[in-house]
Structure formats: structure tokens, C-alpha cells
CSV table of C-alpha atoms in Angstrom, one decimal:
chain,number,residue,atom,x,y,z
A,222,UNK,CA,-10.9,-1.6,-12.4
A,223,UNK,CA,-8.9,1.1,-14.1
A,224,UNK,CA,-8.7,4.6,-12.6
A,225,UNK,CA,-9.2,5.6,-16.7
A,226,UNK,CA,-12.8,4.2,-16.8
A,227,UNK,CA,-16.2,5.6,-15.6
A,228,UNK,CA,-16.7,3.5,-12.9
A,229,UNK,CA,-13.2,4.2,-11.3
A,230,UNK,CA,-10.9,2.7,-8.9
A,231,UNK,CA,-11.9,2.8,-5.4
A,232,UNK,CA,-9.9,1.6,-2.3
A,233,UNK,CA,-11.6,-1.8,-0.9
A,234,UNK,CA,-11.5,-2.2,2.6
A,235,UNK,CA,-8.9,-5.0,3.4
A,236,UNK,CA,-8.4,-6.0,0.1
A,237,UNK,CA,-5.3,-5.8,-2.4
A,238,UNK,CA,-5.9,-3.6,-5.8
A,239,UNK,CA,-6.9,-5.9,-8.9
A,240,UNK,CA,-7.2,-4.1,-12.0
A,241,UNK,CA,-9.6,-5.4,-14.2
A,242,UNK,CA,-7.8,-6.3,-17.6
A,243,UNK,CA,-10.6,-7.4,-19.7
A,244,UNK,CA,-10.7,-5.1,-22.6
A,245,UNK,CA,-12.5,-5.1,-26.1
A,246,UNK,CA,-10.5,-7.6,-27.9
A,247,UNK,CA,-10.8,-6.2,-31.3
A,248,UNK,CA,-7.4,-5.2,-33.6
A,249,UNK,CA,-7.0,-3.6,-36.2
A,250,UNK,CA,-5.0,-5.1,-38.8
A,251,UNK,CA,-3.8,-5.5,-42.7
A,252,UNK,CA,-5.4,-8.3,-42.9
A,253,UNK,CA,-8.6,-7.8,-41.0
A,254,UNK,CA,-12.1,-8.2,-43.0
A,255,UNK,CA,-14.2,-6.3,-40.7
A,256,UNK,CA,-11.8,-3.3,-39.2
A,257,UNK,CA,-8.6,-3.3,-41.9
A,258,UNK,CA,-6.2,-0.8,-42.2
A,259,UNK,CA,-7.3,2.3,-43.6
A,260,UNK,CA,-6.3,5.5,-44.0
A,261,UNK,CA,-8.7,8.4,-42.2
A,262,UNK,CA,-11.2,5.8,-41.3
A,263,UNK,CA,-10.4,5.8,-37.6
A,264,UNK,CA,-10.2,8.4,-34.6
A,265,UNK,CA,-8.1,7.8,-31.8
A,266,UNK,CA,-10.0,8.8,-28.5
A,267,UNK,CA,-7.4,9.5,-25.8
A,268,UNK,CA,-7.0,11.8,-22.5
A,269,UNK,CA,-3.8,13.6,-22.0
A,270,UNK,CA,-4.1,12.9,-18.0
A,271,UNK,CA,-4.4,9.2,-18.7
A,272,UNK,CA,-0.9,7.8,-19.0
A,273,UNK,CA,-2.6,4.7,-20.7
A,274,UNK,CA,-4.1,7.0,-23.4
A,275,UNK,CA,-0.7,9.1,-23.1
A,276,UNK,CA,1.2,6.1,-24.6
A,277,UNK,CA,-0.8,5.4,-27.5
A,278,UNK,CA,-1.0,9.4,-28.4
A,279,UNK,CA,2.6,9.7,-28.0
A,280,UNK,CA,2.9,6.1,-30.8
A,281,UNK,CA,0.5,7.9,-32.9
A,282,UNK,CA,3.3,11.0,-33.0
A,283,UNK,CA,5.8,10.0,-33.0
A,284,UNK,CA,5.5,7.7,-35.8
A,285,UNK,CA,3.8,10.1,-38.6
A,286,UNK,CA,0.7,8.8,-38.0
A,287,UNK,CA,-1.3,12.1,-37.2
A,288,UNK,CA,-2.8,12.6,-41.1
A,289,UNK,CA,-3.6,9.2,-40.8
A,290,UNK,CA,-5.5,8.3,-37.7
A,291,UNK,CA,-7.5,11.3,-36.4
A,292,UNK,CA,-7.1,12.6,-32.4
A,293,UNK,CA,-10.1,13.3,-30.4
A,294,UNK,CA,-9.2,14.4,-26.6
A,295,UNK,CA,-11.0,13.9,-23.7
A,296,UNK,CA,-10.9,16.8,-20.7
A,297,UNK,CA,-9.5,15.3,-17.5
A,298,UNK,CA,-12.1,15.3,-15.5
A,299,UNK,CA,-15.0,12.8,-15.9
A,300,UNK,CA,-18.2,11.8,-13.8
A,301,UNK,CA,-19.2,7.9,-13.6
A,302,UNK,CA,-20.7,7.5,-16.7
A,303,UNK,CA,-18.2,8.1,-19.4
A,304,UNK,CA,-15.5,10.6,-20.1
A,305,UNK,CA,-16.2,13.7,-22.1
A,306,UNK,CA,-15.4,15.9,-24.7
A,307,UNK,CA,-15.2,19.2,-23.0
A,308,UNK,CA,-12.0,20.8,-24.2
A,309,UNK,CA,-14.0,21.0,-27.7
A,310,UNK,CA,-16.5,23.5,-28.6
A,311,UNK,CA,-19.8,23.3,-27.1
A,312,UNK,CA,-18.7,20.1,-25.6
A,313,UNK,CA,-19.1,18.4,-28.8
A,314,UNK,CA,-16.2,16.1,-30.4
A,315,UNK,CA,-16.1,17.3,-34.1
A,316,UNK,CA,-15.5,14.9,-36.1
A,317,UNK,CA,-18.2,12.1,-33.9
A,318,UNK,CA,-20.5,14.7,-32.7
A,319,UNK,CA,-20.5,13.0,-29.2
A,320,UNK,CA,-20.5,14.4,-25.9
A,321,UNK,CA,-19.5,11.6,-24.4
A,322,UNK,CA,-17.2,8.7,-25.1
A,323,UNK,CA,-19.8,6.2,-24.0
A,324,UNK,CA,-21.6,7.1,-26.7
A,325,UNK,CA,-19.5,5.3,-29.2
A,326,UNK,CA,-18.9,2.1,-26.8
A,327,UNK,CA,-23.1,2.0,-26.8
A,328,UNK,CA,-23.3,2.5,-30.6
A,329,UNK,CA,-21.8,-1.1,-30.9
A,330,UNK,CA,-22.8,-2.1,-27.4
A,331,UNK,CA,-25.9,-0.8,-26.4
A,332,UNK,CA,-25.7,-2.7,-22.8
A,333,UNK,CA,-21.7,-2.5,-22.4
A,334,UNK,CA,-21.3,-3.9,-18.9
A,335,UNK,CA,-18.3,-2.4,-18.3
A,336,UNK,CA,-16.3,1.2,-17.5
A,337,UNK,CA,-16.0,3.5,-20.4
A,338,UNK,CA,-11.7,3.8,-20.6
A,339,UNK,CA,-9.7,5.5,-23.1
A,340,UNK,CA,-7.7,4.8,-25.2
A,341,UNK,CA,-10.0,3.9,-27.4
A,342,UNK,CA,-9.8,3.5,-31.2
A,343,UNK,CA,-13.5,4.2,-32.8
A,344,UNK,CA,-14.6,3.8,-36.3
A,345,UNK,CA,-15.5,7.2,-38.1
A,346,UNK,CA,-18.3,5.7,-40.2
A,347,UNK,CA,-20.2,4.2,-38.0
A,348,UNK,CA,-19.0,6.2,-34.6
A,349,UNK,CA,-19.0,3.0,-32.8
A,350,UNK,CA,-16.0,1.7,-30.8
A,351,UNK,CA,-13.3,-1.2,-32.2
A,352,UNK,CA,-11.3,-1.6,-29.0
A,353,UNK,CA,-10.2,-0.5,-26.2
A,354,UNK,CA,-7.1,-2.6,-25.1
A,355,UNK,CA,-4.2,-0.7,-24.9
A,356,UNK,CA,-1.6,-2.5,-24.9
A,357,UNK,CA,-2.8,-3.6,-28.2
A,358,UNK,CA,-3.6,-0.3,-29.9
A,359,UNK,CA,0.3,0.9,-29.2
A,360,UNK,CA,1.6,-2.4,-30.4
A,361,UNK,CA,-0.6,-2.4,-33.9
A,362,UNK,CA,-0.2,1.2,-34.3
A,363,UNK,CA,3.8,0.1,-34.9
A,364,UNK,CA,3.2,-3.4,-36.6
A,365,UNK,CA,0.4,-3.1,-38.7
A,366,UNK,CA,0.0,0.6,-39.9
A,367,UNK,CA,3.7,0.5,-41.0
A,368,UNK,CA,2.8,1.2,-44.5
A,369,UNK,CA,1.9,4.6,-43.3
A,370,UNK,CA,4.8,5.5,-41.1
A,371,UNK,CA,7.0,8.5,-41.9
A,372,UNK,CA,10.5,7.6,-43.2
A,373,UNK,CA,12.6,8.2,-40.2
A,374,UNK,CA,10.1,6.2,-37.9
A,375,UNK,CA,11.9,4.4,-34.7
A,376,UNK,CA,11.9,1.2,-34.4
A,377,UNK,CA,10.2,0.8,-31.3
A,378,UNK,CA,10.2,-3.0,-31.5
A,379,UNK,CA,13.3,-4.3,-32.5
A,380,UNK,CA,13.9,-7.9,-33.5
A,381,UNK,CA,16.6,-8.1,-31.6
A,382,UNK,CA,16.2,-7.4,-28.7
A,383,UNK,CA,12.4,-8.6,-28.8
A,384,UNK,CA,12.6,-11.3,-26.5
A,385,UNK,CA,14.0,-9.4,-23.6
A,386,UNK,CA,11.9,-6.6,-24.1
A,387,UNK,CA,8.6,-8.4,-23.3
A,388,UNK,CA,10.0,-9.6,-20.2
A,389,UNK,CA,11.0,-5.9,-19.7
A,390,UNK,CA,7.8,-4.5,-20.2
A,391,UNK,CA,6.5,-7.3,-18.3
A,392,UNK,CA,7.9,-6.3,-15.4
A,393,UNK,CA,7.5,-2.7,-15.5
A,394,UNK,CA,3.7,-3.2,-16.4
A,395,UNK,CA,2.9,-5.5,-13.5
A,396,UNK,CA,5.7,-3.7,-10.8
A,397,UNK,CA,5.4,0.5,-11.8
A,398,UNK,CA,2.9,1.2,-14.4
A,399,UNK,CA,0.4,-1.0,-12.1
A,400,UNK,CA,2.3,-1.0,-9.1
A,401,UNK,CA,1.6,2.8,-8.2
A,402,UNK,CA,-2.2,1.9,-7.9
A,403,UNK,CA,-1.6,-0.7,-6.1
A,404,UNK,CA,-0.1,1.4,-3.6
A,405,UNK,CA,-2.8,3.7,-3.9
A,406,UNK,CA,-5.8,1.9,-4.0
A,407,UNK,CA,-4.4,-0.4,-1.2
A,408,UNK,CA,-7.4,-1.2,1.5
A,409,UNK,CA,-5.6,-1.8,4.6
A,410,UNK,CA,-1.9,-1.1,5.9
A,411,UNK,CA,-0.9,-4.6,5.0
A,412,UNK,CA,-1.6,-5.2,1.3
A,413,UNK,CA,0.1,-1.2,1.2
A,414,UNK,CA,3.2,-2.4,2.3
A,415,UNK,CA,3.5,-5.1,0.3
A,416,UNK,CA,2.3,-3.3,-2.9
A,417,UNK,CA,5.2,-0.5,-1.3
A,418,UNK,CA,8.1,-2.7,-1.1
A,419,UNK,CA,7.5,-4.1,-4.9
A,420,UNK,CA,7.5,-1.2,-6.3
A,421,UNK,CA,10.3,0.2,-4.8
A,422,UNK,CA,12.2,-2.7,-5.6
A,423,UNK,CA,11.4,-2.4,-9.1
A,424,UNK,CA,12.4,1.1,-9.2
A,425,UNK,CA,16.2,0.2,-7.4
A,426,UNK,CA,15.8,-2.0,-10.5
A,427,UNK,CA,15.1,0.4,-13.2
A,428,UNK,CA,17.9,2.6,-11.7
A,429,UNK,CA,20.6,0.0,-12.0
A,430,UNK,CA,19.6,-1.0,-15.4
A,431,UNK,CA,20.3,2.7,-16.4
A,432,UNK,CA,23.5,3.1,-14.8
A,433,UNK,CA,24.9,1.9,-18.0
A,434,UNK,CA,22.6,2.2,-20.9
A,435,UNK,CA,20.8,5.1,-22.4
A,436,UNK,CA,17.5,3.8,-22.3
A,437,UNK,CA,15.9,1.2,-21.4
A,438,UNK,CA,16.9,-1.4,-24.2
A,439,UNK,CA,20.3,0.3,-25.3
A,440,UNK,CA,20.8,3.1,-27.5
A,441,UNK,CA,17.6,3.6,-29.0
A,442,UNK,CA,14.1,4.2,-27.8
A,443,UNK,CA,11.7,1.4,-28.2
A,444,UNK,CA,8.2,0.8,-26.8
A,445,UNK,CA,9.5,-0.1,-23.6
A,446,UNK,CA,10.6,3.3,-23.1
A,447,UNK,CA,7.2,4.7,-23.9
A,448,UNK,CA,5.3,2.3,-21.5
A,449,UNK,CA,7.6,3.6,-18.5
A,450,UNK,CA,7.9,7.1,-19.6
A,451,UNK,CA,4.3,7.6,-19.2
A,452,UNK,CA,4.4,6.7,-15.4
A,453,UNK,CA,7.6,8.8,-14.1
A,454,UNK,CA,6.1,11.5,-15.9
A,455,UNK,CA,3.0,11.4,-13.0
A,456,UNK,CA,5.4,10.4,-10.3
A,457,UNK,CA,6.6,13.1,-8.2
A,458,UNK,CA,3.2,15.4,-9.5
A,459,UNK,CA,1.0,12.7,-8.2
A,460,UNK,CA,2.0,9.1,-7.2
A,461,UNK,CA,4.6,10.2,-4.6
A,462,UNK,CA,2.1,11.8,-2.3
A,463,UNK,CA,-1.6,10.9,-3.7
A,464,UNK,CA,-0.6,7.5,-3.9
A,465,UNK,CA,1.6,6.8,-0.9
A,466,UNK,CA,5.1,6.0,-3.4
A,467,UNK,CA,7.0,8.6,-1.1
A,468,UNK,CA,10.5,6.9,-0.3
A,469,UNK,CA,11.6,9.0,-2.7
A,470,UNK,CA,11.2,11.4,-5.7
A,471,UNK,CA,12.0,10.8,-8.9
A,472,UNK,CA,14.5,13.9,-9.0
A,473,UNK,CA,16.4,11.8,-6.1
A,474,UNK,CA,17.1,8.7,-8.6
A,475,UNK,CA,20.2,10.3,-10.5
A,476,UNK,CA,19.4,8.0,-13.1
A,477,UNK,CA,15.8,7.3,-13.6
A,478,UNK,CA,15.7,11.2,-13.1
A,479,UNK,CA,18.4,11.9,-16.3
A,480,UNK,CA,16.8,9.3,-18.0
A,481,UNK,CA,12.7,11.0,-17.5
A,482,UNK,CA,14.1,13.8,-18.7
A,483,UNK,CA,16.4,12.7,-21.7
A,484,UNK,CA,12.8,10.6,-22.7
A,485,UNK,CA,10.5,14.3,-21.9
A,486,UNK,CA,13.2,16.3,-24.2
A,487,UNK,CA,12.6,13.9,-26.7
A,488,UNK,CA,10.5,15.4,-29.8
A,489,UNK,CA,6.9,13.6,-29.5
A,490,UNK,CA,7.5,12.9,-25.7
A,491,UNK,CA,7.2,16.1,-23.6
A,492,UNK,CA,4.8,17.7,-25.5
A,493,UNK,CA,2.2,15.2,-24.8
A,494,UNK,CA,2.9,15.8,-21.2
A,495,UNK,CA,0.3,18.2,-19.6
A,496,UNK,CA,0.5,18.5,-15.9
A,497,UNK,CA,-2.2,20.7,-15.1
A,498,UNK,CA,-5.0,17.8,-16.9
A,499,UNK,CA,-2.9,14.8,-15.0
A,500,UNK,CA,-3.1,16.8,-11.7
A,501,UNK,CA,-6.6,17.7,-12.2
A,502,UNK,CA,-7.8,14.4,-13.1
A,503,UNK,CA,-6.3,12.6,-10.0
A,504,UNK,CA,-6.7,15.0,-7.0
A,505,UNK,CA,-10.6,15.5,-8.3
A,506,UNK,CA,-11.8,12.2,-9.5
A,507,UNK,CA,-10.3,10.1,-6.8
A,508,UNK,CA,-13.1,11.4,-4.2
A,509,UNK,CA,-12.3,8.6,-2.0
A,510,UNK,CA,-8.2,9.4,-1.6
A,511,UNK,CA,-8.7,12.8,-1.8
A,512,UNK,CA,-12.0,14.0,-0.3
A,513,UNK,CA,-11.8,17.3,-0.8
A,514,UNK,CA,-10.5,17.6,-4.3
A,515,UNK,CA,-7.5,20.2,-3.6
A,516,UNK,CA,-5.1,20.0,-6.4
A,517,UNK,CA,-1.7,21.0,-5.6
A,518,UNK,CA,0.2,23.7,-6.9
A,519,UNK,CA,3.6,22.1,-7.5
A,520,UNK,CA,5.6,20.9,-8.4
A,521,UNK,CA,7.3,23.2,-10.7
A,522,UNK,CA,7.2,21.5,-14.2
A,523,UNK,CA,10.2,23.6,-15.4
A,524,UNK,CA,12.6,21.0,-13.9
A,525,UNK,CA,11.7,18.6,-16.7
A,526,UNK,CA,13.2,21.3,-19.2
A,527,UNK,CA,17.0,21.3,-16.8
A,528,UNK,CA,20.5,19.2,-18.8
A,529,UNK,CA,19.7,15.6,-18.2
A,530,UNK,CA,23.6,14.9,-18.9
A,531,UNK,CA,22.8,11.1,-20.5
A,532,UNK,CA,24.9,12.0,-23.3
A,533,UNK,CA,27.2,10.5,-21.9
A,534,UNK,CA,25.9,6.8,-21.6
């Protein structure tokens, strides 16, 4: 299960963190008879503390796409049945008239099984979700919607380096972006170490990989970037000590530290980041790590803002 739905994560006694991956499959695409490309006809539902959602908001940026998929946001905090809209007025998302995302995953599923998760793309017309699988919605929002981009768009898959970057991404889904639940949602001290010692290694990884290159595919930013920057943004705020991934901080990994920040400086990046909602959301949903639902203060966010000095790779 995904921290990101209703239902939640919880820590299973004795057993190793599985998250479920079975999303709406739905895509929207150019060629697409029943959900086609078009121009204002869909919202993007998304939660700044979800670094899921966070990818597919920071796509939707920095891209040009903002006139031409809408942005409803979620607050951070949800209860088991759905996520809400209570940073709107009256609770009320404007342009669905929903309360609650679950609404729009029962208008096309009035018995949906499964936990309500952002991101989620829902059609305006009839307020009823397409899909919800987000890996997908970041990938099409490049491929297919590239009529719509703004000139200057990066290419944040590029042909060639494609091949290496899946493996990339790969990797950095199943060892970091996953990895720091599995360290946290491990149910005894055994599957915790395990899940420990991968993701560490994959981190030594990521640091020697940036020893020499300026991100993580070369020169340029590509959706790799995006799917990792959306993780070390959370780390030292709330998977170092929530989740157990204390060998280290982030700010002690010279590289994957100047790299963070190079990424967060980045127009369309930082912006997206809010640390008061990603703190909120962990320390109070996750009842069962954190029973009494203190948030903590620090750490100071100002340190994202300090030279990052990768100029020079």
C-alpha cells in the first residue's frame, strides 16, 4: 500500500514492506478515443506533501503546461477515506466542487476497492477519475501533450540516453524512492536491516555517479532527476529520523547534497517544495510510527537556499 492513499501504509508485524503498485491503468493520449488530448479538459489532483504527486506537479511546470491542464491541491493531512480539499475555500475544490478526492474515483467507480492516492488526473466534464498511475501521468505529460509545451521545454527524456535512463530510474524507484518505506514500514529488526543496507548502498551509488556529472544523466535535467529530486527533498526533514535512514544526512553527502540543491534552485523545482505540508503529513498520518503526532520543528529549510558550487561539474 502507498503511504499517499486513504488506507495508508502500516508497519506489519514480521513482515517486509510491499507497496501495492496496481494503479488505474488509463492514459491519456493523442490518439485515445475515449480520454484524448485536450486542452482544459483535465485537472490534475496532486498534494504538495506527496513526493509522488510532487513529481507530476513539478512536469506539469515546468513544461508550460499550467494554462493547459488545471491544478487542484490536496491539504496534507487526510483521514482513511480519501484526501481532501481543505486548503480551498469552504473545503470545496473549485473547479470539481468536491470535498473529497474519493469523490471523483467513485463517480467512475462507485465500489473502488482500493486506496484513494494522488496524483490523480480527473476529467472536468464528468468529475470522474482517468488514472491514477504515476509513473504514467509524468511520462505522458512529456510524450503526448508535446503539442502544448512551451518553447524552451527540457527534454526530460532524451533519445539518447533513453536506454540507460530506465535502468536508472529503475533503480532509484525500487532502491530510494521505495527503499525509504521500506525502511520505515519494516515489521521486525530483520527485514529493517535489510531494507537499511540497500538503501544505503544505493545512495554510496547515487554519490559516486555525481562525482562527475552534473546531474544525474549528464548535463541536462531529465525525468530521472525529477523522480529522485522528490525523495532527497523529504530526506533529512523526514526519512532520516521518522523512517530509520539515519546513517547519514543528506547535507553529509558532498555530492548528493550540491546536487539537491543545484535541482531545488532550479526554476519549477524548489517552489513546489513545501516543508511544513511534507512534515505535517508524515509525523500526523503515520499514527502507528509516530503515536503521538509531534511534528518537529527543524530542520531549518534555509539551507536548501546556501551555493551548491556544481557549476563546476
Amino acid at each position: 500500500m502507498s503511504d499517499e492513499s486513504t488506507t495508508g501504509a502500516y508497519v506489519t508485524t514480521g513482515q517486509e514492506f510491499d507497496r501495492d503498485m496496481n494503479y488505474i491503468p488509463d492514459r491519456i493520449t493523442r490518439d485515445s478515443s475515449q480520454w484524448p488530448v485536450e486542452p482544459g479538459r483535465y485537472r490534475l489532483v496532486a498534494a504538495k506533501a506527496c513526493p509522488w504527486a510532487n513529481r507530476a506537479i513539478i512536469v506539469r511546470g515546468i513544461l508550460g503546461l499550467e494554462d493547459v491542464i488545471s491544478l487542484g491541491l490536496c491539504g496534507p493531512v487526510h483521514d482513511r477515506r480519501s484526501w481532501t480539499f481543505d486548503l480551498d475555500p469552504g473545503g470545496v475544490d473549485p473547479v470539481l466542487g468536491y470535498e473529497r478526492l474519493q469523490e471523483a474515483y467513485f463517480a467512475r467507480y462507485p465500489d473502488y476497492p482500493r486506496g484513494i492516492t494522488v496524483p490523480a488526473m480527473v476529467d472536468v466534464p464528468t468529475r470522474a477519475v482517468v488514472t491514477n498511475d504515476f509513473p504514467w501521468i509524468t511520462h505522458d505529460l512529456f510524450h503526448e501533450w508535446r503539442d502544448h509545451h512551451r518553447p524552451d521545454a527540457p527534454d526530460l527524456w532524451p533519445d539518447d540516453v533513453r536506454d540507460e535512463m530506465e535502468d536508472v530510474m529503475k533503480r532509484v524507484f525500487t532502491e530510494v524512492n521505495n527503499g525509504v518505506y521500506r525502511c520505515g514500514f519494516a515489521g521486525s529488526q530483520e527485514t529493517y536491516e535489510a531494507a537499511y543496507e540497500r538503501l544505503w548502498t544505493a545512495m554510496d551509488w547515487l554519490e559516486d555517479r555525481l562525482t562527475d556529472r552534473r546531474y544525474l544523466m549528464g548535463d541536462h535535467i531529465t525525468e530521472a532527476d525529477v523522480r529522485l529530486f522528490t525523495t532527497l527533498a523529504r530526506f533529512d526533514a523526514v526519512y532520516h529520523g521518522h523512517f530509520k535512514c539515519n546513517r547519514n544526512k543528506l547535507t553529509e553527502m558532498p555530492n548528493l547534497w550540491g546536487y539537491a540543491r543545484d535541482v531545488f534552485q532550479t526554476p519549477g523545482f524548489g517552489e513546489t517544495i513545501d516543508f511544513d505540508q511534507i512534515k505535517a503529513h508524515y509525523y500526523v498520518v503515520h499514527t502507528d510510527i509516530n503515536p503521538t503526532q509531534i511534528v518537529p520543528a527543524g530542520p531549518d529549510p534555509r539551507v536548501w537556499t546556501t551555493p551548491h558550487g556544481r557549476e563546476r561539474v
